[in-house]
Structures are given as structure tokens and as C-alpha cells.
Coordinates of C-alpha atoms and ligand atoms in Angstrom, one line a residue:
M1 CA 3.4 -9.3 -14.5
L2 CA 5.8 -7.7 -12.1
I3 CA 5.1 -6.1 -8.7
K4 CA 7.7 -4.1 -6.9
V5 CA 7.5 -3.1 -3.3
L6 CA 8.7 0.5 -3.3
G7 CA 7.8 1.2 0.3
S8 CA 6.8 -1.5 2.8
G9 CA 6.4 0.8 5.9
A10 CA 3.3 2.5 7.2
G11 CA 2.9 6.3 7.8
G12 CA 6.2 7.7 9.3
G13 CA 8.3 4.9 7.8
L14 CA 11.2 3.2 9.7
P15 CA 12.9 4.9 11.4
Q16 CA 10.2 7.6 11.9
W17 CA 11.9 11.0 12.2
N18 CA 10.8 11.7 15.8
C19 CA 10.6 8.2 17.1
N20 CA 13.0 6.5 19.5
C21 CA 11.1 3.2 20.0
A22 CA 13.3 0.1 19.9
N23 CA 12.7 -0.6 16.2
C24 CA 13.3 3.1 15.1
S25 CA 16.5 3.4 17.3
R26 CA 17.9 0.2 15.9
A27 CA 17.0 1.0 12.3
R28 CA 18.6 4.4 12.7
A29 CA 21.8 2.8 13.9
F30 CA 21.9 0.6 10.8
T31 CA 23.9 -2.0 12.9
G32 CA 20.8 -2.9 14.9
G33 CA 19.6 -5.7 12.7
I34 CA 16.4 -3.8 11.7
T35 CA 16.0 -2.9 8.0
P36 CA 14.8 0.7 7.3
R37 CA 11.6 1.0 5.3
T38 CA 10.0 3.8 3.3
Q39 CA 6.3 4.6 3.3
S40 CA 3.7 2.5 1.6
S41 CA 3.7 2.1 -2.2
I42 CA 4.0 -0.6 -4.9
A43 CA 4.4 -0.5 -8.6
V44 CA 3.0 -2.8 -11.2
S45 CA 4.3 -3.5 -14.7
E46 CA 3.8 -5.9 -17.6
N47 CA 7.0 -5.2 -19.6
G48 CA 9.3 -3.8 -16.9
V49 CA 9.3 -0.4 -18.7
D50 CA 5.8 1.1 -18.1
W51 CA 4.5 1.1 -14.5
V52 CA 1.3 1.9 -12.6
L53 CA 2.3 3.4 -9.3
I54 CA -0.1 2.3 -6.6
N55 CA -0.1 4.9 -3.9
A56 CA 2.2 7.9 -4.0
S57 CA 4.4 7.9 -0.9
P58 CA 6.0 11.0 0.7
D59 CA 9.2 9.0 0.0
L60 CA 8.5 8.7 -3.7
L61 CA 11.7 10.5 -4.9
A62 CA 13.9 8.3 -2.7
Q63 CA 12.0 5.2 -4.0
L64 CA 12.6 6.3 -7.6
R65 CA 16.3 6.8 -7.0
A66 CA 16.4 3.3 -5.5
H67 CA 14.7 1.9 -8.5
P68 CA 16.3 3.3 -11.7
E69 CA 14.3 0.7 -13.7
L70 CA 11.3 3.1 -13.3
Q71 CA 13.3 5.7 -15.4
P72 CA 13.5 4.2 -18.9
A73 CA 15.1 7.5 -20.3
R74 CA 13.3 7.4 -23.7
S75 CA 13.6 11.1 -24.0
L76 CA 15.1 14.2 -22.3
R77 CA 12.1 14.3 -19.8
D78 CA 10.6 10.9 -19.2
S79 CA 9.3 8.5 -16.5
G80 CA 8.2 4.9 -16.4
I81 CA 5.2 5.9 -14.3
A82 CA 2.3 5.8 -16.7
A83 CA -0.4 6.4 -14.1
V84 CA -1.0 6.6 -10.4
M85 CA -3.7 4.7 -8.5
L86 CA -4.7 5.4 -4.9
C87 CA -6.2 2.9 -2.3
D88 CA -7.3 5.8 -0.1
A89 CA -6.5 9.5 0.6
Q90 CA -4.2 8.9 3.6
I91 CA -1.1 11.2 3.8
D92 CA 1.3 8.3 3.4
H93 CA -0.4 7.3 0.1
V94 CA -1.0 10.7 -1.6
T95 CA 1.6 13.3 -0.7
G96 CA 4.0 11.9 -3.3
L97 CA 1.7 13.3 -6.0
L98 CA 3.3 16.7 -5.3
M99 CA 6.6 15.2 -6.3
L100 CA 5.3 14.4 -9.8
R101 CA 4.5 18.0 -10.5
E102 CA 7.3 18.4 -13.1
R103 CA 5.5 16.0 -15.5
T104 CA 5.3 17.3 -19.0
S105 CA 1.7 16.1 -19.5
K106 CA -1.3 15.7 -17.2
L107 CA -0.9 13.0 -14.5
P108 CA -3.5 10.2 -15.0
L109 CA -4.9 9.6 -11.5
Y110 CA -7.1 6.6 -10.7
A111 CA -9.1 6.8 -7.4
T112 CA -12.6 6.5 -6.1
R113 CA -14.9 9.5 -6.1
P114 CA -14.7 9.9 -2.3
V115 CA -10.8 9.9 -2.5
L116 CA -10.9 12.3 -5.5
G117 CA -13.3 14.4 -3.4
D118 CA -11.0 14.6 -0.4
L119 CA -8.1 15.5 -2.7
S120 CA -10.2 18.3 -4.3
S121 CA -11.5 19.8 -1.1
T122 CA -10.0 19.3 2.4
F123 CA -6.6 18.3 1.1
P124 CA -6.7 20.0 -2.4
L125 CA -3.8 18.3 -4.1
I126 CA -5.7 18.0 -7.4
P127 CA -6.5 21.7 -7.9
L128 CA -3.0 22.6 -6.6
L129 CA -1.4 20.3 -9.2
G130 CA -3.6 22.2 -11.8
H131 CA -1.0 25.0 -11.4
Y132 CA 1.8 22.5 -12.4
C133 CA 1.3 19.5 -14.6
G134 CA -2.5 19.1 -14.1
V135 CA -4.4 15.9 -13.2
E136 CA -6.5 13.7 -15.5
Q137 CA -9.0 12.2 -13.1
H138 CA -10.2 8.6 -13.7
P139 CA -12.9 7.7 -11.1
I140 CA -12.7 4.1 -10.0
V141 CA -16.0 2.4 -9.4
P142 CA -15.7 -0.5 -6.9
G143 CA -16.7 -3.8 -8.4
E144 CA -16.0 -2.6 -12.0
S145 CA -12.8 -3.9 -13.7
F146 CA -10.7 -1.6 -15.7
R147 CA -7.4 -1.4 -17.6
I148 CA -4.8 1.3 -17.7
A149 CA -2.8 2.0 -21.0
P150 CA -0.1 1.0 -21.8
L151 CA -0.5 -2.1 -19.5
A152 CA -2.9 -3.8 -21.9
G153 CA -2.7 -7.2 -20.3
V154 CA -3.4 -6.2 -16.7
R155 CA -6.9 -6.0 -15.3
F156 CA -7.6 -4.0 -12.1
T157 CA -10.7 -4.5 -9.9
A158 CA -11.3 -2.4 -6.8
I159 CA -13.3 -3.7 -3.9
A160 CA -14.7 -1.3 -1.3
I161 CA -13.3 -2.2 2.1
E162 CA -13.6 -1.3 5.8
S163 CA -10.6 0.7 6.9
A164 CA -10.5 4.4 7.6
A165 CA -10.5 7.7 5.8
P166 CA -7.7 10.0 6.9
P167 CA -8.0 12.0 10.1
Y168 CA -8.4 15.2 8.0
S169 CA -11.3 13.8 5.9
P170 CA -14.9 14.7 6.6
H171 CA -15.5 10.9 6.2
R172 CA -13.2 9.9 9.1
H173 CA -16.1 9.4 11.5
A174 CA -18.8 9.1 8.8
P175 CA -17.4 6.5 6.3
V176 CA -18.7 6.2 2.8
A177 CA -18.1 3.2 0.4
G178 CA -14.9 3.9 -1.5
D179 CA -13.0 5.7 1.2
N180 CA -10.7 2.7 1.1
I181 CA -10.3 0.0 -1.5
A182 CA -8.5 -3.2 -1.9
L183 CA -7.2 -4.1 -5.4
L184 CA -7.2 -7.3 -7.5
I185 CA -4.5 -7.1 -10.1
E186 CA -4.9 -9.8 -12.7
N187 CA -2.7 -11.0 -15.6
I188 CA -5.5 -11.3 -18.2
E189 CA -3.5 -13.9 -20.3
T190 CA -2.7 -16.3 -17.4
G191 CA -5.5 -15.5 -15.0
A192 CA -2.9 -15.1 -12.2
R193 CA -4.0 -12.6 -9.6
A194 CA -2.5 -10.5 -6.8
F195 CA -4.6 -9.0 -4.0
Y196 CA -3.4 -5.7 -2.4
A197 CA -4.8 -4.0 0.6
P198 CA -2.3 -2.0 2.7
G199 CA -5.2 -0.9 5.0
L200 CA -7.8 -3.4 6.0
A201 CA -9.8 -3.3 9.3
Q202 CA -12.2 -6.2 8.6
A203 CA -12.6 -8.8 5.9
S204 CA -16.1 -9.1 4.4
D205 CA -17.2 -12.2 2.4
A206 CA -16.3 -10.3 -0.8
I207 CA -12.8 -9.6 0.5
M208 CA -12.3 -13.2 1.6
A209 CA -13.4 -14.4 -1.8
A210 CA -11.1 -12.0 -3.5
M211 CA -8.1 -13.1 -1.3
K212 CA -8.9 -16.8 -2.0
S213 CA -8.9 -16.1 -5.7
A214 CA -5.4 -14.7 -5.7
Q215 CA -2.0 -16.4 -5.9
L216 CA -0.4 -13.5 -4.1
V217 CA -1.9 -11.6 -1.2
L218 CA -0.2 -8.4 -0.1
V219 CA -2.1 -7.3 3.0
D220 CA -2.2 -4.9 6.0
G221 CA 0.7 -5.7 8.3
T222 CA 0.5 -2.4 10.3
F223 CA 0.2 -3.7 13.9
W224 CA 1.0 -6.8 15.8
T225 CA -1.6 -6.1 18.5
D226 CA -4.7 -3.9 18.5
S227 CA -3.4 -1.9 21.5
E228 CA 0.3 -1.7 20.4
M229 CA 0.4 2.1 20.2
I230 CA -1.4 2.5 23.6
E231 CA 0.9 0.0 25.4
L232 CA 4.0 1.9 24.1
G233 CA 2.5 5.2 25.3
L234 CA 2.6 6.6 21.7
S235 CA -1.1 7.1 21.0
S236 CA -4.5 6.7 22.5
K237 CA -5.8 5.0 19.3
R238 CA -6.3 1.3 18.8
A239 CA -5.3 -0.4 15.4
T240 CA -9.0 -0.7 14.7
D241 CA -9.6 3.0 15.3
M242 CA -7.0 3.6 12.6
G243 CA -8.6 1.1 10.2
H244 CA -6.1 -1.7 10.6
L245 CA -6.6 -5.3 11.7
A246 CA -3.8 -6.4 14.0
Q247 CA -2.0 -9.7 13.4
C248 CA -3.0 -11.1 16.8
A249 CA -6.6 -11.8 17.9
T250 CA -8.3 -9.1 20.0
N251 CA -10.8 -10.2 22.7
G252 CA -11.6 -13.4 20.8
T253 CA -11.9 -11.6 17.4
P254 CA -9.5 -13.3 15.0
G255 CA -6.5 -11.3 13.8
M256 CA -4.8 -11.2 10.4
I257 CA -2.8 -14.4 11.0
A258 CA -5.9 -16.4 11.6
L259 CA -7.5 -14.8 8.6
L260 CA -4.5 -15.7 6.4
D261 CA -4.5 -19.2 7.8
T262 CA -7.9 -19.8 6.0
L263 CA -6.3 -19.2 2.6
P264 CA -5.1 -22.1 0.4
S265 CA -1.7 -23.3 1.4
T266 CA -0.4 -22.4 -2.1
T267 CA -1.2 -18.7 -1.6
R268 CA 1.8 -16.5 -1.2
K269 CA 1.0 -14.3 1.8
V270 CA 3.0 -11.1 2.5
L271 CA 2.4 -8.5 5.2
I272 CA 2.9 -4.9 3.9
H273 CA 2.4 -1.3 5.3
I274 CA 4.2 -2.3 8.5
N275 CA 4.3 0.3 11.3
N276 CA 7.7 1.1 12.9
T277 CA 6.4 -0.2 16.3
N278 CA 5.6 -3.7 15.0
P279 CA 7.8 -6.3 16.7
I280 CA 7.7 -8.5 13.6
L281 CA 10.3 -6.1 12.1
D282 CA 12.9 -7.6 14.4
P283 CA 14.0 -10.9 12.9
A284 CA 15.0 -12.2 16.3
S285 CA 11.6 -11.6 17.9
D286 CA 9.0 -14.2 18.8
A287 CA 6.4 -12.2 16.8
H288 CA 8.6 -12.6 13.7
A289 CA 9.0 -16.3 14.3
I290 CA 5.2 -16.8 14.8
V291 CA 4.4 -15.0 11.5
R292 CA 7.0 -17.1 9.6
E293 CA 5.7 -20.3 11.2
H294 CA 2.3 -19.5 9.6
G295 CA 4.0 -19.2 6.2
I296 CA 3.6 -15.5 6.1
E297 CA 6.3 -13.2 4.6
I298 CA 7.2 -9.7 5.8
A299 CA 7.6 -7.2 3.0
E300 CA 10.8 -5.2 2.6
D301 CA 11.5 -2.3 0.3
G302 CA 12.8 -3.5 -3.1
M303 CA 11.0 -6.8 -2.9
Q304 CA 10.1 -8.0 -6.4
L305 CA 7.2 -10.3 -6.9
S306 CA 6.3 -12.0 -10.2
L307 CA 3.0 -13.7 -10.6
Q308 CA 3.0 -17.3 -11.8
V309 CA -0.1 -19.3 -12.7
Q310 CA -1.0 -21.9 -10.2
P311 CA 0.1 -25.3 -11.4
Ligands
MLT401 C1 -2.5 4.8 8.4 O1 -2.6 3.9 7.5 O2 -3.2 4.7 9.5 C2 -1.4 5.8 8.2 O3 -0.2 5.1 8.1 C3 -1.5 7.0 8.9 C4 -0.6 8.1 8.3 O4 -0.1 8.1 7.2 O5 -0.3 9.0 9.1
MN402 MN1 -1.0 4.3 6.1
ZN403 ZN1 9.3 4.0 16.2

């Protein structure tokens, strides 16, 4: 089973179009030692030809150009994207759906009912795509495992998590189960598992158990501290207000680093969906060094991860 990181950045990407923070300025200069990142998405495949796209980033077209292996060119019009799955209805995870409108058949879309609901009402991408390729809706039920053809050997299981519905959603301040999910992606033959949660505000017992059962954990790396955006004068919102658990502890509440420290030492731990303000993006920073000392990796676009069974 292959997992490709198409976009390792959070909403806005790196550099963000209107941002002149230290990271964005240096990423824009290319010589600043900071690697640019596109917005949040991964792709999963069994055979390297057929892929399930997990989250459809606004940067999808650039990501596909950067990954020609997602274009197997079996016919005049073709794509390696067999289906799209969504972790939530956030702008950085869904607007790429519009870029798939030229499909020659309906787009198979896997998402929870609250997410399909948001995309059929307040942000009506699904009815809109009905005027183009059309969408074949596959509701995901948290807790129930499912497969997606043609990836016969991969089992997906969604787990409802605490994060946040998008600012435009009627659920933003009245959350319902399924607004946000984490995914367990399992190679049925070997039992090897990956855990993926680009947005995670809090880890329930079920989430901790899922993370502990996985050999590879790809998890919310959005912010270094809870008040990062406030301290930079860029927002009045805390990480927790936006549905993200910061890497550092907040007022005695453990952060993502402490949480990842409780996983088995054999687990591969990778931070993903990293906001452009996060100091871990600078390889020369103390924050970067601390994360690496804890055996945690920092995702980059193009990172390819293959799942091995634990010895
Ligand atoms: C988030 O996860 O909070 C987002 O990156 C917000 C956005 O896409 O604007
Ligand atoms: Mn996001
Ligand atoms: Zn910035």
C-alpha cells in the first residue's frame, strides 16, 4: 500500500498569497531555506495506478502536475483518481472537487452525512457538480469499515473526532458527530495500518486506540502553540477554536508532542497539515529540533510512505 502526500500545508498553503510572516517571506524567496507546501491532501493506492484521493485541495491541479503517476493515460480522457474521500467540509479539503468537473463519469465521493449535507446546502458543490460530471454520493458511517473499488485490498474505517466544522457551516458552533473524521487505512493482507487526521482538537480513547494500532500516524501538525496566530497578530482565534491541537502544551493540557510520545517507539509519526506560521517549518528553529528529538517527522509535499508490517 502506498500513501503519497500531495499537500502537507494547512489552509492558505506556504507561502500564503497575502502573508508576509517569516516563513511565507522565506518560502516565497525560495533561497530562504523554507520549502513551499500546497494545501492538505493525500492519495492512497495499492497498485500505483488506481488512487483514492483523500481531501480535494484547492491546489489539486498543481499537485496532479507534480505527480504524473496519478495519470495512467489508459485512454484519451483518464485519471488515476478512482474516488475522492473527505475528512471534513473545510475549504482546503473540498474546493478541489470543482477541478474534477471534466470527468467523463460521475465522481464517486465518500464523506459523512454532515459533510455531504454542508456540500449540498451552505456550500453547494454537489448540486453544482450535477451540472458537470455529477457526484455519486457514498455516505461514510463512522465506526463502519468499507472498501473502495478498485482498491480491493485496502480497508478504510472512519472515526468521528473532535475538530471543527468550517466557519461557513451551520455546525461550526453546534457540532455534530461526523463533522470531522480520522481515517484508519489498512492493508487487509498484511494488517498494516495508517492513521490519518489532518485536523484533531482532542484525542478520545477511541482515537488513542486507533493511533496505537497503526504503524504510521499522519496527524494534525497545524500549530506549534495554541496562541500562535494571536501572538503574530494574524487572528483572534486560538488553535483549539479552529479545531487543532497545538504541538506544545497549553496551560498544563498536553499538546500533540506529548500525545505522540505515548505511542509505541516503533510507530512512524508524521505531522501533516502544517500552517505557514508554524516555526517547525524552519529546519534551523528550536521548534524543529524539539519535534525531531521526539522522533516525529514533518511532512513535505511529495513524501511517499509505504506501509510495512511490524516485525
Ligand atoms: C483549518 O483546518 O482550520 C483550515 O486550514 C482553515 C481553512 O482552510 O481556511
Ligand atoms: Mn485545514
Ligand atoms: Zn505566513
